[in-house]
């Protein structure tokens, strides 16, 4: 598992005083309010202030004094040390821990490798098998178990093929 987790990406500067607009990768933008420091390109920045509105976070960072400095951060992932992230609830996982997991049926038949997760009311998983991509929702009854140590996601084969989109 990685030492850092991406919690968002800087979309653009906000205003003229160095504030940056961040699209969060967390469940809600309010999750970013608790962080006292973030890492951009491996460099630590102290969070001077954070506010949220309409699902977006706005960060004011020490060392980013104006719009020109903020503009240089456009497109940069916002990361935090894994140990500063809250524990996940039972049955929930960080996306970074699932990407690259092998997806198998309950009889251990390989279906492919998890390559992407799109956040929605029900997350949409992208499974890559060779050149082909298969999309399936992480709906109730589809995913049977997740083994983070072995990086294996077990799905119900019948239910998987009912909801999968090739």
GROMACS .gro file of C-alpha atoms in nm, residues 23-161:
model
  139
   23UNK     CA    1  -1.196   1.863  -0.684
   24UNK     CA    2  -1.209   1.612  -0.396
   25UNK     CA    3  -1.171   1.236  -0.442
   26UNK     CA    4  -1.321   1.179  -0.098
   27UNK     CA    5  -1.686   1.103  -0.022
   28UNK     CA    6  -1.754   1.471   0.047
   29UNK     CA    7  -1.560   1.797   0.012
   30UNK     CA    8  -1.602   1.849   0.387
   31UNK     CA    9  -1.360   1.560   0.444
   32UNK     CA   10  -1.079   1.799   0.343
   33UNK     CA   11  -1.156   2.036   0.631
   34UNK     CA   12  -0.969   1.815   0.880
   35UNK     CA   13  -0.627   1.819   0.714
   36UNK     CA   14  -0.360   2.052   0.854
   37UNK     CA   15  -0.108   1.973   0.579
   38UNK     CA   16  -0.107   1.838   0.227
   39UNK     CA   17   0.162   1.729  -0.014
   40UNK     CA   18   0.189   1.854  -0.372
   41UNK     CA   19   0.454   1.693  -0.593
   42UNK     CA   20   0.614   1.553  -0.277
   43UNK     CA   21   0.643   1.895  -0.108
   44UNK     CA   22   0.462   1.962   0.218
   45UNK     CA   23   0.228   2.262   0.236
   46UNK     CA   24   0.058   2.379   0.555
   47UNK     CA   25  -0.316   2.438   0.510
   48UNK     CA   26  -0.389   2.793   0.628
   49UNK     CA   27  -0.761   2.769   0.557
   50UNK     CA   28  -1.010   2.544   0.389
   51UNK     CA   29  -1.369   2.608   0.291
   52UNK     CA   30  -1.619   2.409   0.090
   53UNK     CA   31  -1.910   2.489  -0.139
   54UNK     CA   32  -2.112   2.281  -0.385
   55UNK     CA   33  -1.892   1.972  -0.348
   56UNK     CA   34  -1.566   2.162  -0.407
   57UNK     CA   35  -1.291   2.252  -0.157
   58UNK     CA   36  -1.093   2.576  -0.159
   59UNK     CA   37  -0.750   2.565   0.005
   60UNK     CA   38  -0.523   2.846   0.110
   61UNK     CA   39  -0.171   2.706   0.142
   62UNK     CA   40   0.143   2.849   0.303
   63UNK     CA   41   0.390   2.920   0.022
   64UNK     CA   42   0.124   2.999  -0.237
   65UNK     CA   43   0.092   3.376  -0.199
   66UNK     CA   44  -0.085   3.478  -0.519
   67UNK     CA   45  -0.272   3.372  -0.831
   68UNK     CA   46   0.050   3.322  -1.030
   69UNK     CA   47   0.183   3.072  -0.774
   70UNK     CA   48  -0.157   2.898  -0.761
   71UNK     CA   49  -0.167   2.875  -1.143
   72UNK     CA   50   0.153   2.666  -1.135
   73UNK     CA   51  -0.034   2.406  -0.928
   74UNK     CA   52  -0.316   2.351  -1.179
   75UNK     CA   53  -0.365   1.976  -1.234
   76UNK     CA   54  -0.147   1.873  -0.938
   77UNK     CA   55  -0.281   1.590  -0.719
   78UNK     CA   56  -0.338   1.676  -0.351
   79UNK     CA   57  -0.197   1.401  -0.127
   80UNK     CA   58  -0.191   1.326   0.246
   81UNK     CA   59   0.003   1.067   0.443
   82UNK     CA   60  -0.193   0.743   0.477
   83UNK     CA   61  -0.158   0.746   0.857
   84UNK     CA   62  -0.347   1.079   0.871
   85UNK     CA   63  -0.647   0.939   0.686
   86UNK     CA   64  -0.944   0.827   0.894
   87UNK     CA   65  -1.010   0.454   0.929
   88UNK     CA   66  -1.256   0.325   0.673
   89UNK     CA   67  -1.588   0.183   0.785
   90UNK     CA   68  -1.661  -0.188   0.756
   91UNK     CA   69  -1.706  -0.277   0.388
   92UNK     CA   70  -1.556   0.048   0.256
   93UNK     CA   71  -1.208   0.090   0.109
   94UNK     CA   72  -0.979   0.353  -0.030
   95UNK     CA   73  -0.980   0.350  -0.410
   96UNK     CA   74  -0.598   0.336  -0.416
   97UNK     CA   75  -0.612   0.005  -0.230
   98UNK     CA   76  -0.851  -0.153  -0.481
   99UNK     CA   77  -0.694  -0.042  -0.810
  100UNK     CA   78  -0.486  -0.326  -0.954
  101UNK     CA   79  -0.679  -0.596  -0.765
  102UNK     CA   80  -0.761  -0.917  -0.947
  103UNK     CA   81  -1.135  -0.973  -0.988
  104UNK     CA   82  -1.244  -1.337  -0.966
  105UNK     CA   83  -1.568  -1.533  -0.940
  106UNK     CA   84  -1.665  -1.727  -0.630
  107UNK     CA   85  -1.504  -2.032  -0.799
  108UNK     CA   86  -1.175  -1.837  -0.843
  109UNK     CA   87  -1.225  -1.793  -1.219
  110UNK     CA   88  -1.025  -1.482  -1.321
  111UNK     CA   89  -1.228  -1.203  -1.482
  112UNK     CA   90  -0.961  -0.933  -1.508
  113UNK     CA   91  -0.783  -0.654  -1.324
  114UNK     CA   92  -0.958  -0.355  -1.164
  115UNK     CA   93  -0.827  -0.048  -1.347
  116UNK     CA   94  -1.059   0.236  -1.242
  117UNK     CA   95  -1.342   0.334  -1.009
  118UNK     CA   96  -1.586   0.609  -1.098
  119UNK     CA   97  -1.764   0.760  -0.802
  120UNK     CA   98  -2.141   0.770  -0.830
  121UNK     CA   99  -2.442   0.682  -0.614
  122UNK     CA  100  -2.321   0.325  -0.672
  123UNK     CA  101  -1.955   0.323  -0.769
  124UNK     CA  102  -1.879   0.198  -1.119
  125UNK     CA  103  -1.579  -0.036  -1.143
  126UNK     CA  104  -1.378  -0.072  -1.463
  127UNK     CA  105  -1.233  -0.414  -1.521
  128UNK     CA  106  -0.959  -0.462  -1.779
  129UNK     CA  107  -0.914  -0.798  -1.943
  130UNK     CA  108  -0.661  -0.778  -2.225
  131UNK     CA  109  -0.778  -0.505  -2.462
  132UNK     CA  110  -1.139  -0.520  -2.340
  133UNK     CA  111  -1.297  -0.307  -2.066
  134UNK     CA  112  -1.595  -0.420  -1.865
  135UNK     CA  113  -1.793  -0.180  -1.647
  136UNK     CA  114  -1.995  -0.302  -1.351
  137UNK     CA  115  -2.161  -0.135  -1.054
  138UNK     CA  116  -2.048  -0.219  -0.703
  139UNK     CA  117  -2.411  -0.300  -0.628
  140UNK     CA  118  -2.539  -0.516  -0.348
  141UNK     CA  119  -2.489  -0.883  -0.427
  142UNK     CA  120  -2.226  -0.829  -0.697
  143UNK     CA  121  -1.915  -0.803  -0.477
  144UNK     CA  122  -1.893  -1.090  -0.232
  145UNK     CA  123  -1.560  -1.013  -0.064
  146UNK     CA  124  -1.248  -0.799  -0.080
  147UNK     CA  125  -0.908  -0.925   0.034
  148UNK     CA  126  -0.678  -0.621   0.049
  149UNK     CA  127  -0.371  -0.824   0.147
  150UNK     CA  128  -0.398  -1.055  -0.155
  151UNK     CA  129  -0.553  -0.780  -0.374
  152UNK     CA  130  -0.843  -1.003  -0.477
  153UNK     CA  131  -1.205  -0.896  -0.525
  154UNK     CA  132  -1.452  -1.185  -0.542
  155UNK     CA  133  -1.778  -1.133  -0.729
  156UNK     CA  134  -2.097  -1.335  -0.772
  157UNK     CA  135  -2.060  -1.463  -1.130
  158UNK     CA  136  -2.433  -1.475  -1.209
  159UNK     CA  137  -2.501  -1.127  -1.068
  160UNK     CA  138  -2.184  -0.988  -1.230
  161UNK     CA  139  -2.294  -1.092  -1.579
   0.00000   0.00000   0.00000
